[in-house]
Short mmCIF file of C-alpha atoms and ligand atoms in Angstrom, two decimals:
data_model
loop_
_atom_site.label_atom_id
_atom_site.label_comp_id
_atom_site.label_asym_id
_atom_site.label_seq_id
_atom_site.Cartn_x
_atom_site.Cartn_y
_atom_site.Cartn_z
CA MET A 1 72.60 114.03 107.21
CA PRO A 2 73.74 110.68 108.58
CA ALA A 3 75.50 110.63 111.94
CA PHE A 4 78.05 107.98 112.83
CA PRO A 5 78.35 106.31 116.23
CA ASP A 6 80.72 107.82 118.80
CA ASN A 7 83.03 104.82 118.70
CA PHE A 8 83.34 104.87 114.89
CA LEU A 9 87.04 104.83 114.00
CA TRP A 10 87.94 107.75 111.74
CA GLY A 11 91.31 107.64 110.09
CA THR A 12 93.56 108.28 107.15
CA ALA A 13 95.84 105.78 105.42
CA THR A 14 99.24 105.63 103.73
CA ALA A 15 101.75 102.93 102.81
CA ALA A 16 105.48 102.75 103.44
CA TYR A 17 106.83 102.76 99.89
CA GLN A 18 104.41 105.50 98.87
CA VAL A 19 105.43 108.01 101.54
CA GLU A 20 108.63 107.14 103.38
CA GLY A 21 111.52 107.67 100.97
CA ALA A 22 114.92 106.97 102.60
CA TRP A 23 115.02 103.88 100.46
CA ASN A 24 118.62 102.98 101.20
CA GLU A 25 119.12 104.43 104.67
CA ASP A 26 119.69 102.85 108.07
CA GLY A 27 120.14 99.33 106.75
CA ARG A 28 117.05 99.13 104.52
CA THR A 29 117.57 96.85 101.52
CA PRO A 30 115.68 97.09 98.20
CA SER A 31 112.17 95.82 97.76
CA ILE A 32 110.60 94.69 94.50
CA TRP A 33 109.20 98.21 94.14
CA ASP A 34 112.68 99.75 94.24
CA THR A 35 113.68 97.39 91.47
CA PHE A 36 110.50 98.09 89.51
CA SER A 37 110.66 101.86 89.80
CA HIS A 38 114.35 101.90 88.92
CA THR A 39 113.64 99.98 85.72
CA PRO A 40 113.29 102.51 82.89
CA GLY A 41 109.85 102.68 81.36
CA LEU A 42 107.83 101.01 84.08
CA VAL A 43 106.73 104.06 86.09
CA ALA A 44 105.32 107.27 84.59
CA ASN A 45 107.90 110.04 84.30
CA GLY A 46 110.59 107.71 85.63
CA ASP A 47 109.38 108.47 89.16
CA THR A 48 110.63 106.36 92.06
CA GLY A 49 109.90 106.10 95.77
CA ASP A 50 113.48 107.08 96.65
CA VAL A 51 112.28 110.27 98.33
CA ALA A 52 108.48 109.86 98.14
CA CYS A 53 107.05 112.30 100.74
CA ASP A 54 110.21 112.18 102.85
CA HIS A 55 108.00 110.93 105.65
CA TYR A 56 110.92 109.00 107.16
CA HIS A 57 112.60 112.32 107.96
CA ARG A 58 109.43 114.30 108.63
CA LEU A 59 107.79 111.97 111.07
CA GLU A 60 107.09 114.52 113.80
CA GLU A 61 105.59 117.00 111.36
CA ASP A 62 103.33 114.31 109.91
CA LEU A 63 102.27 113.12 113.34
CA ASP A 64 101.30 116.69 114.18
CA LEU A 65 99.34 116.82 110.94
CA LEU A 66 97.35 113.77 111.99
CA ALA A 67 96.73 115.27 115.40
CA ALA A 68 95.51 118.51 113.83
CA LEU A 69 93.09 116.54 111.64
CA GLY A 70 91.77 115.00 114.84
CA VAL A 71 91.66 111.45 113.49
CA GLY A 72 91.24 108.60 115.93
CA ALA A 73 93.36 106.17 113.93
CA TYR A 74 96.18 106.12 111.40
CA ARG A 75 96.73 103.25 109.01
CA PHE A 76 100.37 102.94 107.92
CA SER A 77 102.39 100.05 106.58
CA ILE A 78 105.71 98.65 107.70
CA SER A 79 108.44 98.32 105.10
CA TRP A 80 109.56 94.70 105.41
CA PRO A 81 113.08 95.33 104.03
CA ARG A 82 113.53 98.22 106.46
CA VAL A 83 112.89 96.11 109.52
CA GLN A 84 114.23 92.78 108.26
CA PRO A 85 116.71 93.47 105.46
CA GLY A 86 116.61 90.80 102.78
CA GLY A 87 113.49 89.29 104.36
CA ARG A 88 115.35 86.83 106.59
CA GLY A 89 117.19 86.85 109.87
CA PRO A 90 117.16 89.26 112.78
CA ALA A 91 115.39 92.60 112.96
CA ASN A 92 117.19 95.77 111.92
CA GLY A 93 117.42 98.08 114.95
CA PRO A 94 117.23 101.47 113.21
CA GLY A 95 114.31 100.33 111.08
CA LEU A 96 112.40 99.09 114.10
CA ALA A 97 113.22 102.28 115.96
CA PHE A 98 111.48 104.30 113.24
CA TYR A 99 108.22 102.37 113.61
CA SER A 100 108.53 102.39 117.36
CA ARG A 101 108.74 106.19 117.26
CA LEU A 102 105.79 106.29 114.87
CA VAL A 103 103.64 104.11 117.11
CA ASP A 104 104.60 105.96 120.27
CA GLY A 105 104.04 109.29 118.54
CA LEU A 106 100.54 108.19 117.59
CA LEU A 107 99.71 106.92 121.06
CA THR A 108 100.96 110.15 122.62
CA ARG A 109 98.53 111.98 120.38
CA ASP A 110 95.65 109.61 121.18
CA ILE A 111 95.64 108.10 117.70
CA ALA A 112 95.22 104.34 117.37
CA PRO A 113 98.01 102.72 115.32
CA VAL A 114 96.66 100.45 112.58
CA ALA A 115 99.65 98.66 111.08
CA THR A 116 99.70 96.83 107.75
CA LEU A 117 102.49 94.28 107.51
CA TYR A 118 102.57 93.96 103.76
CA HIS A 119 101.67 96.74 101.36
CA TRP A 120 103.49 95.27 98.35
CA ASP A 121 107.16 95.90 99.19
CA LEU A 122 108.56 92.37 99.18
CA PRO A 123 112.29 92.23 99.94
CA GLN A 124 114.00 91.78 96.57
CA GLU A 125 115.97 88.77 97.82
CA LEU A 126 112.71 86.90 98.44
CA GLU A 127 111.55 87.64 94.91
CA ASP A 128 114.94 86.45 93.65
CA ALA A 129 114.19 83.19 95.46
CA GLY A 130 110.85 82.91 93.61
CA GLY A 131 108.58 85.43 95.35
CA TRP A 132 104.97 84.80 96.34
CA PRO A 133 104.53 81.86 93.91
CA GLN A 134 106.92 80.00 96.26
CA ARG A 135 105.65 78.53 99.51
CA ASP A 136 108.72 79.63 101.42
CA THR A 137 107.69 83.30 101.04
CA ALA A 138 104.63 82.60 103.20
CA LEU A 139 106.88 81.10 105.88
CA ARG A 140 109.25 84.07 105.70
CA PHE A 141 106.24 86.37 106.06
CA ALA A 142 105.20 84.61 109.25
CA ASP A 143 108.71 85.06 110.69
CA TYR A 144 108.57 88.75 109.85
CA ALA A 145 105.13 89.00 111.49
CA ARG A 146 106.53 87.43 114.64
CA LEU A 147 109.38 89.95 114.75
CA MET A 148 106.90 92.80 114.44
CA GLY A 149 104.58 91.34 117.04
CA ASP A 150 107.49 91.07 119.47
CA ALA A 151 108.61 94.62 118.78
CA LEU A 152 105.34 96.54 118.52
CA GLY A 153 102.63 94.09 119.49
CA ASP A 154 101.67 95.63 122.80
CA ARG A 155 101.16 99.06 121.21
CA VAL A 156 99.42 98.44 117.87
CA HIS A 157 95.62 98.64 117.98
CA THR A 158 94.89 96.63 114.82
CA TRP A 159 97.18 94.46 112.69
CA ILE A 160 96.40 94.12 109.01
CA THR A 161 98.39 91.28 107.50
CA LEU A 162 98.10 92.04 103.79
CA ASN A 163 96.93 94.98 101.74
CA GLU A 164 95.02 94.01 98.60
CA PRO A 165 96.49 90.59 97.85
CA TRP A 166 94.52 90.78 94.57
CA CYS A 167 97.02 93.40 93.40
CA SER A 168 100.06 91.53 94.72
CA ALA A 169 99.06 88.33 92.93
CA TYR A 170 97.37 89.43 89.72
CA LEU A 171 98.97 92.79 88.96
CA GLY A 172 102.38 91.58 90.12
CA TYR A 173 102.45 88.12 88.54
CA ALA A 174 99.76 88.04 85.80
CA SER A 175 99.45 91.44 84.13
CA GLY A 176 102.86 92.64 85.31
CA VAL A 177 101.85 96.28 85.69
CA HIS A 178 103.04 96.12 89.30
CA ALA A 179 106.25 94.73 90.77
CA PRO A 180 107.73 92.22 90.15
CA ALA A 181 106.36 92.70 86.61
CA ARG A 182 105.86 89.02 85.81
CA THR A 183 103.23 87.79 83.36
CA GLU A 184 102.75 84.17 84.41
CA PRO A 185 99.12 83.25 85.16
CA ALA A 186 99.96 79.95 86.86
CA ALA A 187 102.46 81.71 89.10
CA ALA A 188 99.83 84.33 89.90
CA LEU A 189 97.44 81.65 91.20
CA ALA A 190 100.24 80.12 93.25
CA ALA A 191 100.86 83.62 94.62
CA VAL A 192 97.15 83.87 95.53
CA HIS A 193 97.51 80.73 97.59
CA HIS A 194 100.75 81.66 99.31
CA LEU A 195 99.35 85.08 100.18
CA ASN A 196 96.33 83.37 101.76
CA LEU A 197 98.60 80.96 103.58
CA GLY A 198 100.99 83.73 104.62
CA HIS A 199 98.05 85.70 106.02
CA GLY A 200 96.95 82.78 108.19
CA LEU A 201 100.48 82.01 109.36
CA ALA A 202 101.06 85.68 110.15
CA VAL A 203 97.92 85.90 112.29
CA GLN A 204 99.03 82.78 114.16
CA ALA A 205 102.51 84.23 114.60
CA LEU A 206 101.19 87.57 115.84
CA ARG A 207 98.93 85.83 118.33
CA SER A 208 101.98 84.08 119.79
CA THR A 209 103.55 87.45 120.65
CA ALA A 210 102.79 90.59 122.63
CA ALA A 211 100.21 91.30 119.92
CA LYS A 212 97.92 88.56 121.19
CA ASP A 213 95.28 90.98 122.48
CA ALA A 214 95.33 93.26 119.44
CA ARG A 215 92.68 93.16 116.72
CA MET A 216 93.56 91.06 113.69
CA SER A 217 92.52 91.95 110.18
CA VAL A 218 93.31 91.74 106.48
CA THR A 219 92.50 94.29 103.80
CA LEU A 220 90.91 93.11 100.56
CA ASN A 221 90.10 95.27 97.54
CA LEU A 222 86.89 93.41 96.85
CA HIS A 223 85.43 94.02 93.41
CA HIS A 224 81.74 94.75 93.41
CA VAL A 225 80.95 92.93 90.17
CA ARG A 226 77.71 93.67 88.35
CA GLY A 227 76.39 92.20 85.13
CA VAL A 228 74.96 94.30 82.31
CA SER A 229 71.89 92.05 82.33
CA GLU A 230 70.69 88.87 83.97
CA ALA A 231 72.11 86.95 81.03
CA ASP A 232 75.57 87.86 82.33
CA ALA A 233 75.25 85.95 85.59
CA ASP A 234 78.00 83.50 84.70
CA ALA A 235 80.41 86.29 83.80
CA VAL A 236 79.69 87.86 87.20
CA ARG A 237 80.26 84.55 88.92
CA ARG A 238 83.62 83.96 87.19
CA ALA A 239 84.97 87.43 87.89
CA ASP A 240 83.73 87.27 91.47
CA ALA A 241 85.43 83.91 91.99
CA VAL A 242 88.85 84.95 90.80
CA ALA A 243 88.76 88.45 92.30
CA ASN A 244 86.92 88.01 95.58
CA ARG A 245 86.17 84.45 96.59
CA ALA A 246 89.78 83.38 95.87
CA PHE A 247 90.55 85.28 99.10
CA LEU A 248 87.26 85.30 101.02
CA GLY A 249 86.95 81.53 100.59
CA PRO A 250 90.14 80.41 102.29
CA MET A 251 90.43 83.34 104.70
CA LEU A 252 86.85 83.38 105.99
CA GLU A 253 85.46 79.95 105.12
CA GLY A 254 88.53 77.71 105.12
CA ALA A 255 88.15 76.50 101.53
CA TYR A 256 88.67 77.60 97.95
CA PRO A 257 85.43 77.81 96.01
CA ARG A 258 84.91 74.79 93.79
CA ASP A 259 84.00 76.90 90.75
CA LEU A 260 87.30 78.80 90.99
CA ILE A 261 89.26 75.54 90.88
CA GLU A 262 87.20 74.39 87.89
CA ASP A 263 87.39 77.70 86.01
CA THR A 264 91.19 77.83 86.33
CA ALA A 265 91.86 74.13 85.63
CA ALA A 266 93.54 74.91 82.31
CA VAL A 267 96.00 77.20 84.10
CA THR A 268 96.89 75.21 87.22
CA ASP A 269 95.92 72.07 89.08
CA TRP A 270 96.30 73.87 92.43
CA SER A 271 98.69 71.17 93.63
CA PHE A 272 100.51 73.83 95.64
CA VAL A 273 97.62 73.70 98.13
CA ARG A 274 98.67 71.21 100.81
CA ASP A 275 96.48 69.46 103.33
CA GLY A 276 95.67 71.85 106.14
CA ASP A 277 96.61 75.04 104.24
CA GLU A 278 93.06 76.25 103.84
CA ALA A 279 92.39 75.75 107.54
CA THR A 280 95.58 77.66 108.32
CA ALA A 281 94.48 80.54 106.10
CA CYS A 282 91.19 80.70 108.00
CA GLN A 283 92.19 82.28 111.30
CA PRO A 284 89.59 84.05 113.42
CA LEU A 285 89.65 87.74 112.58
CA ASP A 286 88.26 90.70 114.49
CA VAL A 287 87.40 92.86 111.52
CA LEU A 288 87.63 92.64 107.73
CA GLY A 289 89.29 95.57 105.97
CA VAL A 290 87.58 96.65 102.75
CA ASN A 291 89.11 98.97 100.16
CA TYR A 292 86.58 100.39 97.71
CA TYR A 293 87.02 102.81 94.82
CA ASN A 294 84.45 101.81 92.15
CA PRO A 295 82.37 98.87 90.92
CA THR A 296 83.15 96.50 88.03
CA LEU A 297 80.71 95.93 85.17
CA VAL A 298 80.88 92.73 83.10
CA ARG A 299 79.11 91.04 80.22
CA GLN A 300 79.34 87.57 78.76
CA TRP A 301 81.40 87.81 75.53
CA ASP A 302 79.74 86.09 72.62
CA GLY A 303 82.97 85.87 70.64
CA ALA A 304 81.77 88.24 67.92
CA GLY A 305 83.77 91.39 67.37
CA PRO A 306 86.50 92.70 69.65
CA ARG A 307 86.10 91.97 73.36
CA GLU A 308 85.52 95.07 75.47
CA THR A 309 88.25 95.40 78.08
CA ALA A 310 87.45 98.71 79.72
CA ASP A 311 88.81 97.97 83.15
CA GLY A 312 92.14 99.43 82.15
CA HIS A 313 94.20 96.32 82.85
CA GLN A 314 93.48 94.32 79.75
CA ASP A 315 96.60 94.81 77.68
CA GLY A 316 96.91 91.99 75.20
CA ALA A 317 97.55 88.59 76.73
CA ALA A 318 98.73 89.89 80.08
CA SER A 319 95.42 90.23 81.86
CA PRO A 320 94.97 90.07 85.62
CA TRP A 321 91.59 88.39 84.99
CA ILE A 322 92.69 84.78 84.79
CA ALA A 323 90.10 82.38 83.35
CA CYS A 324 87.89 85.29 82.30
CA GLU A 325 88.61 85.10 78.57
CA ASP A 326 84.91 85.14 77.76
CA VAL A 327 84.12 88.00 80.11
CA GLU A 328 83.90 91.53 78.79
CA PHE A 329 84.78 94.39 81.11
CA VAL A 330 82.36 97.12 80.18
CA LYS A 331 82.96 100.86 80.34
CA GLN A 332 80.80 102.41 83.02
CA PRO A 333 79.12 105.81 82.89
CA GLY A 334 80.91 108.77 84.44
CA PRO A 335 81.75 110.94 86.19
CA TYR A 336 85.31 109.69 86.47
CA THR A 337 88.23 110.43 88.74
CA GLU A 338 91.68 111.27 87.44
CA MET A 339 92.43 107.52 87.42
CA GLY A 340 89.61 107.04 84.91
CA TRP A 341 87.61 105.19 87.57
CA ASN A 342 83.88 105.87 87.54
CA ILE A 343 82.31 107.36 90.63
CA ASP A 344 79.53 105.14 91.93
CA GLU A 345 79.09 104.92 95.65
CA THR A 346 76.09 102.60 95.40
CA GLY A 347 78.56 99.76 94.85
CA LEU A 348 79.98 100.36 98.32
CA THR A 349 76.59 100.02 100.01
CA GLU A 350 75.86 96.88 98.03
CA LEU A 351 79.28 95.40 98.76
CA LEU A 352 78.98 96.02 102.50
CA LEU A 353 75.53 94.45 102.54
CA ARG A 354 76.75 91.43 100.61
CA LEU A 355 79.53 90.93 103.16
CA HIS A 356 77.04 91.34 105.97
CA ARG A 357 74.79 88.74 104.36
CA ASP A 358 77.59 86.24 103.67
CA TYR A 359 79.57 86.78 106.91
CA PRO A 360 77.05 88.16 109.41
CA SER A 361 79.34 87.92 112.41
CA MET A 362 82.32 89.64 110.74
CA PRO A 363 82.49 93.42 111.26
CA THR A 364 84.02 95.48 108.47
CA MET A 365 86.11 98.61 108.30
CA ILE A 366 86.70 100.72 105.19
CA THR A 367 90.50 100.72 105.18
CA GLU A 368 90.73 102.79 101.97
CA ASN A 369 88.44 105.01 99.98
CA GLY A 370 89.31 108.17 98.13
CA ALA A 371 89.99 109.71 94.76
CA ALA A 372 92.64 111.32 92.60
CA PHE A 373 91.76 114.64 91.02
CA PRO A 374 93.88 117.27 89.22
CA ASP A 375 93.94 119.54 92.29
CA PRO A 376 95.29 122.77 90.81
CA VAL A 377 96.58 125.29 93.32
CA GLY A 378 94.28 128.30 93.22
CA GLU A 379 95.37 131.91 93.02
CA ASP A 380 94.87 132.10 96.76
CA GLY A 381 97.48 129.36 97.17
CA ARG A 382 94.89 126.82 98.28
CA VAL A 383 93.49 123.66 96.72
CA HIS A 384 89.72 123.86 96.39
CA ASP A 385 89.03 120.18 95.77
CA GLU A 386 85.23 120.18 95.86
CA ASP A 387 85.28 117.09 93.64
CA ARG A 388 87.09 115.12 96.36
CA VAL A 389 84.79 116.46 99.09
CA ASP A 390 81.84 115.36 96.98
CA TYR A 391 83.38 111.91 96.42
CA LEU A 392 84.06 111.40 100.11
CA ARG A 393 80.64 112.67 101.15
CA ARG A 394 78.91 110.32 98.69
CA HIS A 395 80.89 107.32 99.88
CA LEU A 396 80.41 108.06 103.56
CA THR A 397 76.70 108.42 102.92
CA ALA A 398 76.86 105.01 101.24
CA VAL A 399 78.56 103.58 104.32
CA ALA A 400 75.88 105.11 106.55
CA GLU A 401 73.17 103.58 104.36
CA ALA A 402 74.75 100.15 104.66
CA MET A 403 74.92 100.60 108.44
CA GLU A 404 71.28 101.61 108.58
CA ALA A 405 70.47 98.43 106.68
CA GLY A 406 72.33 96.37 109.26
CA ALA A 407 75.98 96.21 108.18
CA ASP A 408 78.38 96.33 111.14
CA VAL A 409 80.94 98.88 109.88
CA ARG A 410 83.46 99.96 112.50
CA GLY A 411 85.56 102.61 110.79
CA TYR A 412 86.63 104.53 107.71
CA PHE A 413 90.09 105.55 106.48
CA VAL A 414 90.53 108.12 103.71
CA TRP A 415 93.06 107.21 101.07
CA SER A 416 95.18 109.13 101.45
CA LEU A 417 96.53 111.38 104.14
CA MET A 418 98.77 113.06 101.58
CA ASP A 419 99.67 113.01 97.88
CA ASN A 420 102.16 110.22 97.37
CA PHE A 421 103.80 107.74 94.98
CA GLU A 422 100.88 106.20 93.10
CA TRP A 423 102.76 103.09 91.96
CA ALA A 424 103.10 102.82 88.15
CA HIS A 425 101.53 106.29 87.84
CA GLY A 426 104.29 107.88 89.88
CA TYR A 427 103.43 111.25 91.40
CA ALA A 428 101.08 112.22 88.59
CA LYS A 429 97.97 111.11 90.47
CA ARG A 430 97.18 112.94 93.68
CA PHE A 431 95.00 111.13 96.21
CA GLY A 432 95.84 113.19 99.29
CA ILE A 433 93.58 115.37 101.38
CA VAL A 434 96.86 117.14 102.09
CA ARG A 435 98.90 118.40 99.16
CA VAL A 436 102.63 117.64 98.99
CA ASP A 437 104.73 120.04 96.97
CA ARG A 438 107.16 117.86 95.01
CA ASP A 439 109.95 120.46 95.17
CA THR A 440 109.75 121.62 98.74
CA MET A 441 107.86 118.70 100.35
CA GLU A 442 105.66 121.32 102.00
CA ARG A 443 102.33 119.93 103.23
CA THR A 444 99.25 122.08 102.53
CA TRP A 445 95.74 121.23 103.63
CA LYS A 446 93.30 120.92 100.74
CA ASP A 447 89.68 121.92 101.34
CA SER A 448 88.90 118.20 101.76
CA ALA A 449 91.22 118.06 104.77
CA TYR A 450 89.30 120.84 106.51
CA TRP A 451 86.04 119.14 105.60
CA TYR A 452 87.25 115.76 106.89
CA ARG A 453 88.49 117.34 110.13
CA ASP A 454 84.96 118.60 110.76
CA VAL A 455 83.42 115.23 109.93
CA VAL A 456 85.78 113.51 112.35
CA ALA A 457 85.04 116.07 115.06
CA THR A 458 81.25 115.88 114.74
CA GLY A 459 80.57 112.40 113.35
CA LYS A 460 78.30 114.15 110.83
CA LEU A 461 78.69 114.82 107.11
CA GLY A 462 78.72 118.53 106.43
O1 IFM B 501 97.51 103.96 96.20
C1 IFM B 501 96.78 102.78 96.22
C2 IFM B 501 97.05 102.00 97.47
O2 IFM B 501 98.41 101.73 97.64
C3 IFM B 501 96.31 100.69 97.43
N1 IFM B 501 94.93 100.87 97.14
C4 IFM B 501 94.58 101.71 96.02
C5 IFM B 501 95.31 103.04 96.12
C6 IFM B 501 94.93 103.94 94.93
O3 IFM B 501 95.27 103.32 93.73
#
């Protein structure tokens, strides 16, 4: 059984809109996800994040839960419209006070606060002004980062600027399955750039505040893209460019990859990239956050017969895979999680080793990994989620294998601490190691929570 180093950071993760609720309290204004979830037909069962897990009102209880799990770190996100209503102007005192209590409550319990600035909840007013396809949103984001650095900077262990900008740009502005539900490929690529720029500006802003000594990071949901055969190398390259190198390039190398610009030439001329932007996006980081759930399998489409689009996002013209019209997304062998995602931890080892090869001096941290399963409550009132324990054990073994092969991995955060609002799927998909009863909000440890507590305590996989 692999053992992890003593200083390995063990944590769990959540995001503001998915757990907090209190959507219109204490001065918070709507985000694009309030608008999205309140639009009939966009979220399964008409679910919204209005109440979510009521974490805003159950903060102490949830802090105690984290302490009982024994984790060394907690990754949460800050709701931008809660702390800066409308996305402009001064900070909102009650909103800040909530996060201040959260951070202090973590520190009191010896848990390192890992704060994500942007986990998809753009203030609606900024979307009304054009959203991420507009340059000004990146500037607003930097202002918000500065406010947060001033308020919490001396107490947060690690700052993560963005969570999964792939989702913000492509699911939000190309396929439209996420807020703000736009299906405009050119706007999606502009959003990619302004997210990259906003990241760099935010790191600069944070470093000008009390956060200057904190660790800086960004979380990417990198796709581990494999080809069915060697003949599919160009399909792999295209998908990798638009999904991964569109972010890794500017953020870690200071330049967009040439092939991405060429592949997408029919969609945009990238004239929104101004001199100096790529250098701004490329700020020194302390650790790269990696979210991994499953790999992606592609094949070059020969144009004959219907194109396979098994990645679940390929609905008609509104695909998140811009400039991948001749790429087939191939169904992968099971087993599958409740999301329909195949379980294949080997992709995580390979991804971590690729990052280690391409960016040898950049440590990584798994900022999300986990699985949704049906999780029925047993007759004994407990949730015996062996499938989740198995998933987590496999993926942690994969992390250990990457570390043995040289990858510098500093930590691991289970997604998620508790069942929560799974975006367009509403509450139907349960990712938590702690169950949340939708009627009573009662938190109940699943078997995976007990298992994870023991892993955290021993550094060994039971
Ligand atoms: O719930 C999400 C999270 O908000 C971002 N990463 C993937 C998770 C599971 O879909």
